[in-house]
Amino acid sequence: MFKKIAFLLFTISASSQMVNEITDPVEWVNPLIGTQSNPGFSNGNTYPAIAMPWAMNFWSPQTNKMGHGWMYGYTDMKIRGFKQTHQPSPWMNDYGQFSIMPTVGKIKVKEDDRESFFSHKAEIAKPYYYSVYLADYDMTTEIAPTERAAMFRFSFKKTDSANVIIDGFDKGSYVKIIASENKIIGYTTKNSGGVPANFKNYFVIKFDRKFDASGTFSGDVFSAGNTEIQADHAGAVLTFKIREGEQLVARVASSFISPEQAELNLKEVGNRSFESIKNQGKQQWNDVLGKVKVSGGTIDQMRTFYSCLYRSVLFPRKFYEFDKEGNPFHYSPYNGQVLPGYMFTDTGFWDTFRALFPFVNLVYPEMGAKMQEGLVNAYKEGGWLPEWASPGYRDIMVGNNSASIVSEAYLKGLRGYDIEKLYEALLKGANNAGPMEAVGRFGADYYKTLGYVPYDVKINENAARTIEYAYDDFAIYQLAKLLKKPKKEIEFYKNRSLNYKKLFDKSSGLMRGKNKDGKFQSPFNPFKWGDAFTEGNSWHYTWCVFHDVNGLAELMGGKEKFAMKLDSVFSLAPVFDDSYYGGTIHEIREMQVANMGQYAHGNQPIQHMPYLYNYAGKPWKTQYWVREIMNRMYLPTPDGYCGDEDNGQTSAWYVFSALGFYPVTPASNEYVLGAPLFRKAEISLDGGKKISISAEANSSENRYIKSATKNGQPFTENFLRHDEIIKGVELKFDMSNEPNTKKGTTDEDAPYSLSLEKN
C-alpha cells in the first residue's frame, strides 16, 4: 500500500514539476495535438504536419480515404499511405497531393486493401521526423522532410516482395517509371478549388536501388510491366528484393512549376544520408522555436507552449521555389503563369489577422516582410488581395481583413516591399465588391451609402461584415497616416471606422442587424448563431470593436456597465439558437460543453474579449480569465484544442497569452497586458535585442499581477508599446494569489481607443 501511495505522489509531482531550462524546444512539440477530431466535433481539426517551418510541402500519415478532409484521425487504427499535403484545414481540404505506401506480398493498389494496422505505441511524431510500425507488413516507415522535398526510409524484414505504391490520386494524374534511373516522375491535379486550369503538382521519386519489378495502375486495375499511364486515377508499384538488415531509401520532391523544377527541388536532400536530413531538420526547428525561450512552467505547460509555437509557424506556407541561380519564383495560383518573386498561401485572414500575423511580425519580421511581398504579387497577378487563399482565391468567410494584415505589418516597422501598391489594393478592396463574396467587400455599395450592410437585402452575415469593415477602415486610416496621404482621405477612413455604432442596439446593449430603412431587425435573439453574424452570435460579435473599445463602453453606459456586460458572457448559460443552420454546428457544440457560458474560445470572434477588462480599469479580471482559458482550453494531448486550430491563430493566442500580452488591436502600436504564464520568458529580436519577461513568484495560485516594472521603472499601464519593446525591454512582474484592484484602474492606464485619440 505504501508503495502505491508513494508512486501516486511521485506521478502527481512529476506532472506539476517545474521545468527550469530546455535546450531542444522542438522535442517538446507534439504534432498529434488536435488530431482527435471529426466533422461533428473539433478538438483542433489538425493533422500531424511533418514539415519545416512555413514549408511548401508537408507530409502526414493518412488514415482516411483519398480526398477526405480529416486525413488523419487519432482514433483510427489503420494507415493507408503517407501523403504529401498542402491542406490548411479539413474544411478547405487539399491540393498538390499524392501518397506513398509500402506493403509486402501480393500487390494491392486499393486503399482499403493495402492499409495496415498501426499503434500510437509504435509511432514517433516530431515536426522534423515521423516513424511508424506497419503491423500487417512487419516493417517500419520513416520520413524526414525539407521545405520542398523529403526522404523516406523503409525497414523491411527479408523478403522478395517489398512493394512501394505511389498513388497519384484521382481527378487526373500521371506516372512514368524510368527504371534506368531508379526513378518515377508524375503529376497530380487533385484539388479543392482556388487553382487555374493549368494547375499541376509535379513530383519525382528516386530510390537508392533498382526495382526488381514494376507496373502501373488505373483506378483499381494493376498492369504489371507497364511503365507509363495517364488516367483519372494513376499510380505505380515498385517491387524490391530485400536482404536481411537492408533499408530502402526514397528521395521525393515536388514542384508547382515543372518536372524539371521538381528535379531541382530534389537537391534539397541531394545524396545526403537520412540522419543528416533528420538532424538538419531538427536544427532548423530549434533555430525557429528557440527565438522564444520559456522556463519555470510545468511539463504540460511547456509541451503545450512549444506545440502551439510549432503550429504558429506552419502557415502561411511558402508557395515559391528557387531557380538555378537561387532566385525565388512561383507558379501563380491567380493567373497560372510562372513569375518571379515570393508567394505565400494557405491562410484565412478572418482567423489569422488577430494574433498569428502580429506574432510573425514581432518575432520573425524578415519572414513577415516576405509575406507582404507575396501579397504585392498576389494583387498584381489576381487584381485583388486574397482574404482566404488556398492556394488562390477561395469564397469563404467574411470581412476585408487584408487591410489589417497590410497595415499592421507596416505599422510594426516591416519594410522592403511596395507598400504603395498594397495601399492601392486596400482602397480597391475597401470600396468595391470583388469577383466573389469573400474578395473585396460584399455589400460595398450599401456600406458606402448607409454605413452598414443591411439585414434585409439578402446579404448573409451582414452585421458581422459591417463590424469587420469598420475595423478594416480603421486599419486603412492608420496606414494612410503613416503614408502621409491627403488629410481628407485620412479623415474619410477614420470616420468610416466609427460605423460600428450604427448597429449598436441600446435596448439590448448588443450589436444587432439593421434593415435598409434604418430599423433594427425583428425579432432579435442575441443567442442566435449565424444569420446576421458569422459562426457566432451577438454576444460574440458585440466585442469586435477592436479599435475603439472605449467608444463601445460609452455606448453601453460607461466602464462599469461595460465590465458587467463582459462578466455576463461567462455567467450566462450556454444556450443557443441554431435555426439558421438547421442543426447544431460543431462550433456551437464546443461552446456548449466548455462550461464557460457564452464564451466560445473555439472560434475566433471572441478570443480577444477577456483582454477587454483592461479598458474598463479591471485588469485583474483579464488576468483571471486568460489563465483560466489557458488552463482549461489547451492541453498537450490529441484532444488538446477547444475548436478549430485554424492556421495558427488559436495557437498564437496561447503563445501571446502565455508571454503575458496580446494584440487586441493589431493595427495599432500596442499590446494589451494579461499576465505571464511562466516564471521566465525571453524573445530574441533582430540585432541581438531581447524582450525579457520574469515573474519569479508565478504559480497556479499566483496568477495576478501585484506590481510591475519596465526596465527597472514601475509601471501601471495595462498595455505595452511595440516601438518600445522592439528596442529591447526587461519586464518584471511581482505575482500574487490576490488581485490588485488598485493597479491599472485610471483612464491613463487603459489601452488605445480611437475615440480617445488626441488630434
mmCIF file of C-alpha atoms in Angstrom, residues 330-485:
data_model
loop_
_atom_site.group_PDB
_atom_site.id
_atom_site.type_symbol
_atom_site.label_atom_id
_atom_site.label_comp_id
_atom_site.label_asym_id
_atom_site.label_seq_id
_atom_site.Cartn_x
_atom_site.Cartn_y
_atom_site.Cartn_z
ATOM 1 C CA HIS A 330 6.488 30.858 -58.263
ATOM 2 C CA TYR A 331 3.596 29.359 -60.141
ATOM 3 C CA SER A 332 0.816 31.879 -59.692
ATOM 4 C CA PRO A 333 -2.383 30.420 -58.225
ATOM 5 C CA TYR A 334 -4.079 33.583 -59.513
ATOM 6 C CA ASN A 335 -3.261 33.572 -63.247
ATOM 7 C CA GLY A 336 -1.439 30.275 -63.889
ATOM 8 C CA GLN A 337 1.820 31.925 -65.004
ATOM 9 C CA VAL A 338 5.334 31.333 -63.670
ATOM 10 C CA LEU A 339 6.577 34.643 -62.307
ATOM 11 C CA PRO A 340 9.472 35.978 -60.208
ATOM 12 C CA GLY A 341 9.279 36.711 -56.508
ATOM 13 C CA TYR A 342 7.719 35.404 -53.325
ATOM 14 C CA MET A 343 4.269 33.925 -52.845
ATOM 15 C CA PHE A 344 2.603 32.590 -49.686
ATOM 16 C CA THR A 345 -0.733 30.865 -49.268
ATOM 17 C CA ASP A 346 -2.998 28.680 -47.141
ATOM 18 C CA THR A 347 -4.261 31.147 -44.601
ATOM 19 C CA GLY A 348 -7.604 32.756 -43.882
ATOM 20 C CA PHE A 349 -7.215 36.366 -42.798
ATOM 21 C CA TRP A 350 -10.553 36.243 -40.925
ATOM 22 C CA ASP A 351 -8.764 33.972 -38.475
ATOM 23 C CA THR A 352 -5.129 34.996 -38.627
ATOM 24 C CA PHE A 353 -5.207 38.813 -38.657
ATOM 25 C CA ARG A 354 -5.926 38.671 -34.937
ATOM 26 C CA ALA A 355 -2.776 37.111 -33.467
ATOM 27 C CA LEU A 356 -0.910 34.948 -35.976
ATOM 28 C CA PHE A 357 0.335 37.740 -38.238
ATOM 29 C CA PRO A 358 1.123 40.071 -35.311
ATOM 30 C CA PHE A 359 3.204 37.267 -33.812
ATOM 31 C CA VAL A 360 5.140 36.682 -37.039
ATOM 32 C CA ASN A 361 5.740 40.422 -37.425
ATOM 33 C CA LEU A 362 7.065 40.711 -33.866
ATOM 34 C CA VAL A 363 9.271 37.619 -33.679
ATOM 35 C CA TYR A 364 10.045 36.825 -37.340
ATOM 36 C CA PRO A 365 9.888 40.214 -39.121
ATOM 37 C CA GLU A 366 12.114 39.101 -42.018
ATOM 38 C CA MET A 367 9.615 36.359 -42.836
ATOM 39 C CA GLY A 368 6.743 38.799 -42.329
ATOM 40 C CA ALA A 369 8.246 41.181 -44.916
ATOM 41 C CA LYS A 370 8.450 38.340 -47.445
ATOM 42 C CA MET A 371 4.787 37.605 -46.799
ATOM 43 C CA GLN A 372 3.955 41.236 -47.586
ATOM 44 C CA GLU A 373 5.970 40.994 -50.797
ATOM 45 C CA GLY A 374 3.940 37.904 -51.596
ATOM 46 C CA LEU A 375 0.755 39.946 -51.142
ATOM 47 C CA VAL A 376 2.063 42.534 -53.601
ATOM 48 C CA ASN A 377 2.477 39.746 -56.158
ATOM 49 C CA ALA A 378 -0.948 38.297 -55.372
ATOM 50 C CA TYR A 379 -2.564 41.666 -56.052
ATOM 51 C CA LYS A 380 -0.617 42.205 -59.280
ATOM 52 C CA GLU A 381 -1.470 38.728 -60.547
ATOM 53 C CA GLY A 382 -5.096 38.467 -59.450
ATOM 54 C CA GLY A 383 -6.282 42.063 -59.263
ATOM 55 C CA TRP A 384 -7.416 41.736 -55.633
ATOM 56 C CA LEU A 385 -5.892 40.853 -52.300
ATOM 57 C CA PRO A 386 -6.998 37.424 -51.104
ATOM 58 C CA GLU A 387 -8.950 37.076 -47.881
ATOM 59 C CA TRP A 388 -8.759 33.269 -47.829
ATOM 60 C CA ALA A 389 -6.107 31.790 -50.115
ATOM 61 C CA SER A 390 -5.710 28.041 -50.744
ATOM 62 C CA PRO A 391 -3.787 28.288 -52.983
ATOM 63 C CA GLY A 392 -5.684 31.046 -54.863
ATOM 64 C CA TYR A 393 -8.904 32.894 -54.047
ATOM 65 C CA ARG A 394 -11.453 30.890 -52.055
ATOM 66 C CA ASP A 395 -15.010 32.053 -51.479
ATOM 67 C CA ILE A 396 -15.385 31.610 -47.737
ATOM 68 C CA MET A 397 -15.729 33.744 -44.590
ATOM 69 C CA VAL A 398 -16.414 37.480 -44.328
ATOM 70 C CA GLY A 399 -14.562 40.729 -43.821
ATOM 71 C CA ASN A 400 -11.877 42.597 -45.696
ATOM 72 C CA ASN A 401 -9.147 41.808 -43.200
ATOM 73 C CA SER A 402 -6.289 42.046 -45.679
ATOM 74 C CA ALA A 403 -6.468 45.702 -44.611
ATOM 75 C CA SER A 404 -5.342 44.717 -41.126
ATOM 76 C CA ILE A 405 -2.660 42.344 -42.441
ATOM 77 C CA VAL A 406 -1.096 45.063 -44.602
ATOM 78 C CA SER A 407 -1.465 47.983 -42.209
ATOM 79 C CA GLU A 408 -0.276 46.134 -39.124
ATOM 80 C CA ALA A 409 2.914 44.923 -40.811
ATOM 81 C CA TYR A 410 3.911 48.402 -41.970
ATOM 82 C CA LEU A 411 2.955 49.934 -38.637
ATOM 83 C CA LYS A 412 5.218 47.394 -36.880
ATOM 84 C CA GLY A 413 8.180 48.514 -38.978
ATOM 85 C CA LEU A 414 8.322 45.969 -41.802
ATOM 86 C CA ARG A 415 9.839 47.431 -44.981
ATOM 87 C CA GLY A 416 11.409 46.434 -48.299
ATOM 88 C CA TYR A 417 8.286 45.903 -50.402
ATOM 89 C CA ASP A 418 5.908 48.048 -52.460
ATOM 90 C CA ILE A 419 3.651 49.497 -49.778
ATOM 91 C CA GLU A 420 2.095 51.984 -52.204
ATOM 92 C CA LYS A 421 0.872 49.114 -54.363
ATOM 93 C CA LEU A 422 -0.592 47.447 -51.294
ATOM 94 C CA TYR A 423 -2.292 50.676 -50.238
ATOM 95 C CA GLU A 424 -3.819 50.861 -53.708
ATOM 96 C CA ALA A 425 -5.048 47.298 -53.206
ATOM 97 C CA LEU A 426 -6.595 48.206 -49.847
ATOM 98 C CA LEU A 427 -8.565 51.111 -51.296
ATOM 99 C CA LYS A 428 -9.849 48.944 -54.133
ATOM 100 C CA GLY A 429 -10.913 46.210 -51.733
ATOM 101 C CA ALA A 430 -12.490 48.670 -49.302
ATOM 102 C CA ASN A 431 -14.794 50.291 -51.820
ATOM 103 C CA ASN A 432 -15.785 47.549 -54.230
ATOM 104 C CA ALA A 433 -17.423 44.157 -54.274
ATOM 105 C CA GLY A 434 -14.994 41.618 -55.642
ATOM 106 C CA PRO A 435 -15.292 38.749 -58.135
ATOM 107 C CA MET A 436 -16.680 36.581 -55.332
ATOM 108 C CA GLU A 437 -18.331 37.308 -51.982
ATOM 109 C CA ALA A 438 -15.169 36.711 -49.957
ATOM 110 C CA VAL A 439 -12.974 39.062 -52.019
ATOM 111 C CA GLY A 440 -13.283 42.831 -51.725
ATOM 112 C CA ARG A 441 -16.389 43.805 -49.744
ATOM 113 C CA PHE A 442 -19.655 42.032 -50.369
ATOM 114 C CA GLY A 443 -22.325 44.706 -49.939
ATOM 115 C CA ALA A 444 -19.846 47.537 -50.549
ATOM 116 C CA ASP A 445 -22.419 49.856 -52.150
ATOM 117 C CA TYR A 446 -24.753 49.554 -49.164
ATOM 118 C CA TYR A 447 -21.869 50.085 -46.762
ATOM 119 C CA LYS A 448 -20.724 53.216 -48.587
ATOM 120 C CA THR A 449 -24.199 54.797 -48.699
ATOM 121 C CA LEU A 450 -25.750 53.631 -45.404
ATOM 122 C CA GLY A 451 -22.660 52.998 -43.298
ATOM 123 C CA TYR A 452 -23.709 49.389 -42.775
ATOM 124 C CA VAL A 453 -24.705 46.292 -44.713
ATOM 125 C CA PRO A 454 -28.463 45.827 -44.265
ATOM 126 C CA TYR A 455 -30.080 42.731 -42.818
ATOM 127 C CA ASP A 456 -32.927 42.558 -45.337
ATOM 128 C CA VAL A 457 -31.130 42.706 -48.704
ATOM 129 C CA LYS A 458 -30.179 39.030 -48.914
ATOM 130 C CA ILE A 459 -26.560 39.516 -47.893
ATOM 131 C CA ASN A 460 -25.767 36.877 -45.303
ATOM 132 C CA GLU A 461 -23.919 37.636 -42.055
ATOM 133 C CA ASN A 462 -24.417 41.341 -42.671
ATOM 134 C CA ALA A 463 -23.811 42.628 -39.136
ATOM 135 C CA ALA A 464 -20.529 40.717 -38.912
ATOM 136 C CA ARG A 465 -19.470 42.216 -42.232
ATOM 137 C CA THR A 466 -20.300 45.754 -41.067
ATOM 138 C CA ILE A 467 -18.398 45.421 -37.797
ATOM 139 C CA GLU A 468 -15.345 43.968 -39.520
ATOM 140 C CA TYR A 469 -15.447 46.557 -42.315
ATOM 141 C CA ALA A 470 -15.369 49.295 -39.677
ATOM 142 C CA TYR A 471 -12.204 47.864 -38.133
ATOM 143 C CA ASP A 472 -10.712 47.378 -41.606
ATOM 144 C CA ASP A 473 -11.393 51.056 -42.316
ATOM 145 C CA PHE A 474 -9.526 51.874 -39.124
ATOM 146 C CA ALA A 475 -6.561 49.843 -40.390
ATOM 147 C CA ILE A 476 -6.593 51.847 -43.630
ATOM 148 C CA TYR A 477 -6.805 55.072 -41.599
ATOM 149 C CA GLN A 478 -3.704 54.043 -39.663
ATOM 150 C CA LEU A 479 -1.753 53.240 -42.825
ATOM 151 C CA ALA A 480 -2.931 56.408 -44.579
ATOM 152 C CA LYS A 481 -1.478 58.476 -41.728
ATOM 153 C CA LEU A 482 1.860 56.685 -41.959
ATOM 154 C CA LEU A 483 1.991 57.174 -45.721
ATOM 155 C CA LYS A 484 1.051 60.858 -45.328
ATOM 156 C CA LYS A 485 -1.968 60.625 -47.576
#
